[in-house]
Amino acid sequence: MCPANLYFCFVEVREPIVAYGKQKFSIEEYLEMENASPEKHEYYKGEIIERALCNVRHNRITGNLFGNIMLHLKRKSFHVFGSNQRLHVQANTFFTYPDISIVCGEVITLNSDEYNVLNPAVIIEVLSPSTKNYDRGEKFKLYRDIATLKEYLLVDSESIHIEVFRLNETRHWELEEYKTITDHFSIKAIDETISISEIYEGVNIEY
């Protein structure tokens, strides 16, 4: 068994491979290790998962998105967070760091700890080759347990492709796709329309 500072025992893995084999940890143990660790890790049902590194293209798209949304929401009652903000899904124990998350109104955190946000209305993930199947599949499934979540956006980093999953009036998820650089798409939860060309500005993608 590893010593108390267990985060030093990580092996080099690709997301979402479990970093500790079959050893299980409590939420309290995870948070203690995570708060002391220079790296970020996910947690799900006792397993701690090492995150993959992001390349320049991924980070450029994320920066464009974050800046664009912040500009749109200036002086509005929304809170926009980047990938340093940890999110917790109480219904299934999941802890993670979305590329971008948006809270409408008051920010609610786990036990008022100011670290683990519970109530996003919008989550945005920029897809990387090593994580796109995870983000579309298992991760989205876990996110759907968030009662406040209204929209989930996936932004491809290798092609012009944006997927907007939106919860409809009957609480079923509907998909809208955008594949043209001249398109615009709406984030209805914040009542804003965003240009795709601005998201991919400065990114070397053929279209």
PDB file of C-alpha atoms in Angstrom:
ATOM      1  CA  MET A   1       0.000   0.000   0.000  1.00  0.00           C
ATOM      2  CA  CYS A   2       1.212   3.505  -0.812  1.00  0.00           C
ATOM      3  CA  PRO A   3       2.056   5.974   1.962  1.00  0.00           C
ATOM      4  CA  ALA A   4      -0.182   8.837   3.050  1.00  0.00           C
ATOM      5  CA  ASN A   5       0.818  11.094   0.142  1.00  0.00           C
ATOM      6  CA  LEU A   6      -0.673   8.620  -2.315  1.00  0.00           C
ATOM      7  CA  TYR A   7      -0.800  11.000  -5.251  1.00  0.00           C
ATOM      8  CA  PHE A   8       2.935  10.427  -5.774  1.00  0.00           C
ATOM      9  CA  CYS A   9       2.151   6.806  -6.684  1.00  0.00           C
ATOM     10  CA  PHE A  10       0.493   7.628 -10.013  1.00  0.00           C
ATOM     11  CA  VAL A  11       1.694   5.794 -13.087  1.00  0.00           C
ATOM     12  CA  GLU A  12       1.678   7.307 -16.539  1.00  0.00           C
ATOM     13  CA  VAL A  13      -1.679   6.454 -18.099  1.00  0.00           C
ATOM     14  CA  ARG A  14      -4.121   7.797 -20.643  1.00  0.00           C
ATOM     15  CA  GLU A  15      -7.517   9.134 -19.665  1.00  0.00           C
ATOM     16  CA  PRO A  16      -9.807   7.529 -18.585  1.00  0.00           C
ATOM     17  CA  ILE A  17      -7.687   4.626 -17.328  1.00  0.00           C
ATOM     18  CA  VAL A  18      -7.783   4.070 -13.564  1.00  0.00           C
ATOM     19  CA  ALA A  19      -4.544   5.253 -11.994  1.00  0.00           C
ATOM     20  CA  TYR A  20      -4.555   2.995  -8.936  1.00  0.00           C
ATOM     21  CA  GLY A  21      -5.542  -0.386 -10.311  1.00  0.00           C
ATOM     22  CA  LYS A  22      -8.379  -1.838  -8.248  1.00  0.00           C
ATOM     23  CA  GLN A  23      -7.686   0.009  -5.016  1.00  0.00           C
ATOM     24  CA  LYS A  24     -10.679   2.022  -3.801  1.00  0.00           C
ATOM     25  CA  PHE A  25     -10.650   5.407  -2.081  1.00  0.00           C
ATOM     26  CA  SER A  26     -13.291   7.391  -0.236  1.00  0.00           C
ATOM     27  CA  ILE A  27     -14.362  10.819  -1.445  1.00  0.00           C
ATOM     28  CA  GLU A  28     -12.633  12.338   1.586  1.00  0.00           C
ATOM     29  CA  GLU A  29      -9.358  10.587   0.708  1.00  0.00           C
ATOM     30  CA  TYR A  30      -9.609  11.693  -2.917  1.00  0.00           C
ATOM     31  CA  LEU A  31     -10.235  15.329  -2.002  1.00  0.00           C
ATOM     32  CA  GLU A  32      -7.354  15.357   0.482  1.00  0.00           C
ATOM     33  CA  MET A  33      -4.944  13.967  -2.108  1.00  0.00           C
ATOM     34  CA  GLU A  34      -6.308  16.099  -4.932  1.00  0.00           C
ATOM     35  CA  ASN A  35      -6.028  19.329  -2.998  1.00  0.00           C
ATOM     36  CA  ALA A  36      -2.347  18.545  -2.346  1.00  0.00           C
ATOM     37  CA  SER A  37      -1.548  17.333  -5.868  1.00  0.00           C
ATOM     38  CA  PRO A  38      -0.008  19.548  -8.605  1.00  0.00           C
ATOM     39  CA  GLU A  39      -1.928  17.486 -11.178  1.00  0.00           C
ATOM     40  CA  LYS A  40      -5.683  17.108 -11.670  1.00  0.00           C
ATOM     41  CA  HIS A  41      -7.496  13.781 -11.442  1.00  0.00           C
ATOM     42  CA  GLU A  42     -11.042  12.571 -11.767  1.00  0.00           C
ATOM     43  CA  TYR A  43     -12.854  10.390  -9.253  1.00  0.00           C
ATOM     44  CA  TYR A  44     -15.670   7.897  -9.709  1.00  0.00           C
ATOM     45  CA  LYS A  45     -16.974   5.320  -7.229  1.00  0.00           C
ATOM     46  CA  GLY A  46     -13.712   4.925  -5.355  1.00  0.00           C
ATOM     47  CA  GLU A  47     -11.408   5.044  -8.385  1.00  0.00           C
ATOM     48  CA  ILE A  48      -9.020   7.902  -9.130  1.00  0.00           C
ATOM     49  CA  ILE A  49      -8.427   8.615 -12.806  1.00  0.00           C
ATOM     50  CA  GLU A  50      -5.493  10.510 -14.270  1.00  0.00           C
ATOM     51  CA  ARG A  51      -6.302  13.194 -16.842  1.00  0.00           C
ATOM     52  CA  ALA A  52      -4.648  13.433 -20.233  1.00  0.00           C
ATOM     53  CA  LEU A  53      -2.542  16.427 -21.256  1.00  0.00           C
ATOM     54  CA  CYS A  54      -4.084  18.879 -23.742  1.00  0.00           C
ATOM     55  CA  ASN A  55      -2.285  20.047 -26.882  1.00  0.00           C
ATOM     56  CA  VAL A  56      -1.959  23.606 -28.221  1.00  0.00           C
ATOM     57  CA  ARG A  57      -4.946  23.272 -30.567  1.00  0.00           C
ATOM     58  CA  HIS A  58      -7.197  22.075 -27.741  1.00  0.00           C
ATOM     59  CA  ASN A  59      -6.088  24.917 -25.481  1.00  0.00           C
ATOM     60  CA  ARG A  60      -6.482  27.547 -28.213  1.00  0.00           C
ATOM     61  CA  ILE A  61     -10.067  26.479 -28.918  1.00  0.00           C
ATOM     62  CA  THR A  62     -10.859  26.390 -25.204  1.00  0.00           C
ATOM     63  CA  GLY A  63      -9.399  29.880 -24.759  1.00  0.00           C
ATOM     64  CA  ASN A  64     -11.390  31.236 -27.702  1.00  0.00           C
ATOM     65  CA  LEU A  65     -14.581  29.739 -26.299  1.00  0.00           C
ATOM     66  CA  PHE A  66     -13.983  30.981 -22.780  1.00  0.00           C
ATOM     67  CA  GLY A  67     -13.164  34.511 -23.899  1.00  0.00           C
ATOM     68  CA  ASN A  68     -16.150  34.639 -26.242  1.00  0.00           C
ATOM     69  CA  ILE A  69     -18.591  33.455 -23.596  1.00  0.00           C
ATOM     70  CA  MET A  70     -17.180  35.837 -20.979  1.00  0.00           C
ATOM     71  CA  LEU A  71     -17.654  38.727 -23.407  1.00  0.00           C
ATOM     72  CA  HIS A  72     -21.256  37.717 -24.083  1.00  0.00           C
ATOM     73  CA  LEU A  73     -22.091  37.315 -20.393  1.00  0.00           C
ATOM     74  CA  LYS A  74     -20.495  40.522 -19.152  1.00  0.00           C
ATOM     75  CA  ARG A  75     -22.732  42.147 -16.522  1.00  0.00           C
ATOM     76  CA  LYS A  76     -25.143  39.190 -16.551  1.00  0.00           C
ATOM     77  CA  SER A  77     -25.991  36.912 -13.626  1.00  0.00           C
ATOM     78  CA  PHE A  78     -24.002  33.916 -14.878  1.00  0.00           C
ATOM     79  CA  HIS A  79     -20.728  32.449 -13.650  1.00  0.00           C
ATOM     80  CA  VAL A  80     -18.274  31.009 -16.185  1.00  0.00           C
ATOM     81  CA  PHE A  81     -15.517  28.648 -15.043  1.00  0.00           C
ATOM     82  CA  GLY A  82     -12.507  27.190 -16.837  1.00  0.00           C
ATOM     83  CA  SER A  83     -10.806  23.822 -16.489  1.00  0.00           C
ATOM     84  CA  ASN A  84      -9.358  24.597 -13.044  1.00  0.00           C
ATOM     85  CA  GLN A  85     -12.815  24.456 -11.509  1.00  0.00           C
ATOM     86  CA  ARG A  86     -13.728  21.064 -10.099  1.00  0.00           C
ATOM     87  CA  LEU A  87     -17.277  19.806 -10.575  1.00  0.00           C
ATOM     88  CA  HIS A  88     -19.040  17.179  -8.461  1.00  0.00           C
ATOM     89  CA  VAL A  89     -22.044  15.056  -9.453  1.00  0.00           C
ATOM     90  CA  GLN A  90     -23.573  14.075  -6.135  1.00  0.00           C
ATOM     91  CA  ALA A  91     -25.923  11.489  -7.659  1.00  0.00           C
ATOM     92  CA  ASN A  92     -23.068   9.229  -8.801  1.00  0.00           C
ATOM     93  CA  THR A  93     -19.920  10.407  -6.884  1.00  0.00           C
ATOM     94  CA  PHE A  94     -18.174  11.763 -10.040  1.00  0.00           C
ATOM     95  CA  PHE A  95     -15.587  14.538  -9.651  1.00  0.00           C
ATOM     96  CA  THR A  96     -14.087  16.122 -12.774  1.00  0.00           C
ATOM     97  CA  TYR A  97     -12.783  19.329 -14.369  1.00  0.00           C
ATOM     98  CA  PRO A  98     -14.802  20.341 -17.456  1.00  0.00           C
ATOM     99  CA  ASP A  99     -13.106  22.591 -19.993  1.00  0.00           C
ATOM    100  CA  ILE A 100     -15.863  25.163 -19.404  1.00  0.00           C
ATOM    101  CA  SER A 101     -18.889  25.201 -17.126  1.00  0.00           C
ATOM    102  CA  ILE A 102     -21.573  27.846 -16.655  1.00  0.00           C
ATOM    103  CA  VAL A 103     -23.770  28.365 -13.610  1.00  0.00           C
ATOM    104  CA  CYS A 104     -26.969  30.384 -13.829  1.00  0.00           C
ATOM    105  CA  GLY A 105     -27.525  32.393 -10.652  1.00  0.00           C
ATOM    106  CA  GLU A 106     -26.013  31.394  -7.319  1.00  0.00           C
ATOM    107  CA  VAL A 107     -23.066  28.994  -7.309  1.00  0.00           C
ATOM    108  CA  ILE A 108     -23.695  26.007  -5.040  1.00  0.00           C
ATOM    109  CA  THR A 109     -20.718  23.997  -3.813  1.00  0.00           C
ATOM    110  CA  LEU A 110     -20.300  20.768  -1.865  1.00  0.00           C
ATOM    111  CA  ASN A 111     -20.869  21.577   1.830  1.00  0.00           C
ATOM    112  CA  SER A 112     -20.237  25.245   0.900  1.00  0.00           C
ATOM    113  CA  ASP A 113     -16.543  24.415   0.446  1.00  0.00           C
ATOM    114  CA  GLU A 114     -15.992  26.843  -2.485  1.00  0.00           C
ATOM    115  CA  TYR A 115     -14.129  24.139  -4.439  1.00  0.00           C
ATOM    116  CA  ASN A 116     -16.626  21.628  -5.825  1.00  0.00           C
ATOM    117  CA  VAL A 117     -19.418  23.147  -7.926  1.00  0.00           C
ATOM    118  CA  LEU A 118     -22.705  21.225  -7.940  1.00  0.00           C
ATOM    119  CA  ASN A 119     -25.106  23.169 -10.174  1.00  0.00           C
ATOM    120  CA  PRO A 120     -23.874  23.902 -13.717  1.00  0.00           C
ATOM    121  CA  ALA A 121     -26.489  24.654 -16.369  1.00  0.00           C
ATOM    122  CA  VAL A 122     -24.019  24.278 -19.260  1.00  0.00           C
ATOM    123  CA  ILE A 123     -20.936  22.094 -19.653  1.00  0.00           C
ATOM    124  CA  ILE A 124     -18.547  22.356 -22.603  1.00  0.00           C
ATOM    125  CA  GLU A 125     -15.835  19.853 -23.463  1.00  0.00           C
ATOM    126  CA  VAL A 126     -13.262  20.300 -26.224  1.00  0.00           C
ATOM    127  CA  LEU A 127     -12.603  16.915 -27.776  1.00  0.00           C
ATOM    128  CA  SER A 128      -9.124  15.432 -28.056  1.00  0.00           C
ATOM    129  CA  PRO A 129      -8.295  12.213 -29.961  1.00  0.00           C
ATOM    130  CA  SER A 130      -7.647  10.302 -26.741  1.00  0.00           C
ATOM    131  CA  THR A 131     -10.788  11.471 -24.908  1.00  0.00           C
ATOM    132  CA  LYS A 132     -13.524  12.042 -27.503  1.00  0.00           C
ATOM    133  CA  ASN A 133     -15.196   8.655 -27.054  1.00  0.00           C
ATOM    134  CA  TYR A 134     -15.154   9.094 -23.279  1.00  0.00           C
ATOM    135  CA  ASP A 135     -16.602  12.626 -23.502  1.00  0.00           C
ATOM    136  CA  ARG A 136     -19.391  11.514 -25.865  1.00  0.00           C
ATOM    137  CA  GLY A 137     -20.186   8.318 -23.968  1.00  0.00           C
ATOM    138  CA  GLU A 138     -19.526   7.523 -20.333  1.00  0.00           C
ATOM    139  CA  LYS A 139     -18.765  11.092 -19.268  1.00  0.00           C
ATOM    140  CA  PHE A 140     -21.969  12.460 -20.783  1.00  0.00           C
ATOM    141  CA  LYS A 141     -23.883   9.660 -19.071  1.00  0.00           C
ATOM    142  CA  LEU A 142     -22.438  10.755 -15.719  1.00  0.00           C
ATOM    143  CA  TYR A 143     -23.138  14.423 -16.436  1.00  0.00           C
ATOM    144  CA  ARG A 144     -26.806  13.654 -17.142  1.00  0.00           C
ATOM    145  CA  ASP A 145     -27.281  12.941 -13.430  1.00  0.00           C
ATOM    146  CA  ILE A 146     -26.871  16.685 -12.736  1.00  0.00           C
ATOM    147  CA  ALA A 147     -30.383  18.011 -12.107  1.00  0.00           C
ATOM    148  CA  THR A 148     -29.505  21.577 -13.186  1.00  0.00           C
ATOM    149  CA  LEU A 149     -27.781  20.637 -16.450  1.00  0.00           C
ATOM    150  CA  LYS A 150     -29.589  21.942 -19.545  1.00  0.00           C
ATOM    151  CA  GLU A 151     -26.960  21.846 -22.298  1.00  0.00           C
ATOM    152  CA  TYR A 152     -23.843  19.831 -23.070  1.00  0.00           C
ATOM    153  CA  LEU A 153     -21.540  21.003 -25.872  1.00  0.00           C
ATOM    154  CA  LEU A 154     -18.784  19.043 -27.558  1.00  0.00           C
ATOM    155  CA  VAL A 155     -16.294  20.964 -29.696  1.00  0.00           C
ATOM    156  CA  ASP A 156     -13.994  18.979 -31.976  1.00  0.00           C
ATOM    157  CA  SER A 157     -10.341  20.034 -32.041  1.00  0.00           C
ATOM    158  CA  GLU A 158      -9.511  18.235 -35.309  1.00  0.00           C
ATOM    159  CA  SER A 159     -12.352  19.395 -37.555  1.00  0.00           C
ATOM    160  CA  ILE A 160     -15.122  21.987 -37.696  1.00  0.00           C
ATOM    161  CA  HIS A 161     -17.722  20.110 -35.718  1.00  0.00           C
ATOM    162  CA  ILE A 162     -19.822  21.222 -32.762  1.00  0.00           C
ATOM    163  CA  GLU A 163     -22.428  19.026 -31.094  1.00  0.00           C
ATOM    164  CA  VAL A 164     -25.035  20.718 -28.912  1.00  0.00           C
ATOM    165  CA  PHE A 165     -27.016  18.359 -26.692  1.00  0.00           C
ATOM    166  CA  ARG A 166     -30.026  20.144 -25.228  1.00  0.00           C
ATOM    167  CA  LEU A 167     -32.627  18.967 -22.727  1.00  0.00           C
ATOM    168  CA  ASN A 168     -36.110  19.504 -24.219  1.00  0.00           C
ATOM    169  CA  GLU A 169     -39.434  20.166 -22.504  1.00  0.00           C
ATOM    170  CA  THR A 170     -40.076  16.448 -22.018  1.00  0.00           C
ATOM    171  CA  ARG A 171     -36.593  16.083 -20.456  1.00  0.00           C
ATOM    172  CA  HIS A 172     -35.136  14.162 -23.360  1.00  0.00           C
ATOM    173  CA  TRP A 173     -31.777  15.098 -24.835  1.00  0.00           C
ATOM    174  CA  GLU A 174     -31.798  16.392 -28.414  1.00  0.00           C
ATOM    175  CA  LEU A 175     -28.744  16.881 -30.637  1.00  0.00           C
ATOM    176  CA  GLU A 176     -27.911  19.743 -33.012  1.00  0.00           C
ATOM    177  CA  GLU A 177     -24.726  19.572 -35.109  1.00  0.00           C
ATOM    178  CA  TYR A 178     -22.745  22.339 -36.823  1.00  0.00           C
ATOM    179  CA  LYS A 179     -20.010  21.665 -39.381  1.00  0.00           C
ATOM    180  CA  THR A 180     -19.632  24.933 -41.307  1.00  0.00           C
ATOM    181  CA  ILE A 181     -17.214  27.687 -40.319  1.00  0.00           C
ATOM    182  CA  THR A 182     -19.805  30.363 -41.165  1.00  0.00           C
ATOM    183  CA  ASP A 183     -22.442  28.849 -38.878  1.00  0.00           C
ATOM    184  CA  HIS A 184     -23.650  30.225 -35.571  1.00  0.00           C
ATOM    185  CA  PHE A 185     -25.078  28.197 -32.711  1.00  0.00           C
ATOM    186  CA  SER A 186     -27.131  29.063 -29.658  1.00  0.00           C
ATOM    187  CA  ILE A 187     -26.600  28.302 -26.004  1.00  0.00           C
ATOM    188  CA  LYS A 188     -30.195  28.711 -24.929  1.00  0.00           C
ATOM    189  CA  ALA A 189     -29.542  28.424 -21.192  1.00  0.00           C
ATOM    190  CA  ILE A 190     -27.704  31.758 -21.341  1.00  0.00           C
ATOM    191  CA  ASP A 191     -29.664  33.156 -24.310  1.00  0.00           C
ATOM    192  CA  GLU A 192     -26.585  33.760 -26.462  1.00  0.00           C
ATOM    193  CA  THR A 193     -25.545  32.985 -30.039  1.00  0.00           C
ATOM    194  CA  ILE A 194     -21.885  32.312 -30.836  1.00  0.00           C
ATOM    195  CA  SER A 195     -19.990  32.374 -34.128  1.00  0.00           C
ATOM    196  CA  ILE A 196     -18.125  29.186 -35.011  1.00  0.00           C
ATOM    197  CA  SER A 197     -15.456  31.170 -36.841  1.00  0.00           C
ATOM    198  CA  GLU A 198     -14.547  32.904 -33.578  1.00  0.00           C
ATOM    199  CA  ILE A 199     -14.161  29.575 -31.775  1.00  0.00           C
ATOM    200  CA  TYR A 200     -11.706  28.241 -34.359  1.00  0.00           C
ATOM    201  CA  GLU A 201      -9.867  31.531 -34.878  1.00  0.00           C
ATOM    202  CA  GLY A 202      -6.102  30.968 -35.088  1.00  0.00           C
ATOM    203  CA  VAL A 203      -6.509  27.179 -35.195  1.00  0.00           C
ATOM    204  CA  ASN A 204      -4.991  25.313 -38.158  1.00  0.00           C
ATOM    205  CA  ILE A 205      -7.950  23.214 -39.335  1.00  0.00           C
ATOM    206  CA  GLU A 206      -8.887  22.588 -42.953  1.00  0.00           C
ATOM    207  CA  TYR A 207     -12.463  23.366 -43.961  1.00  0.00           C
TER     208      TYR A 207
END
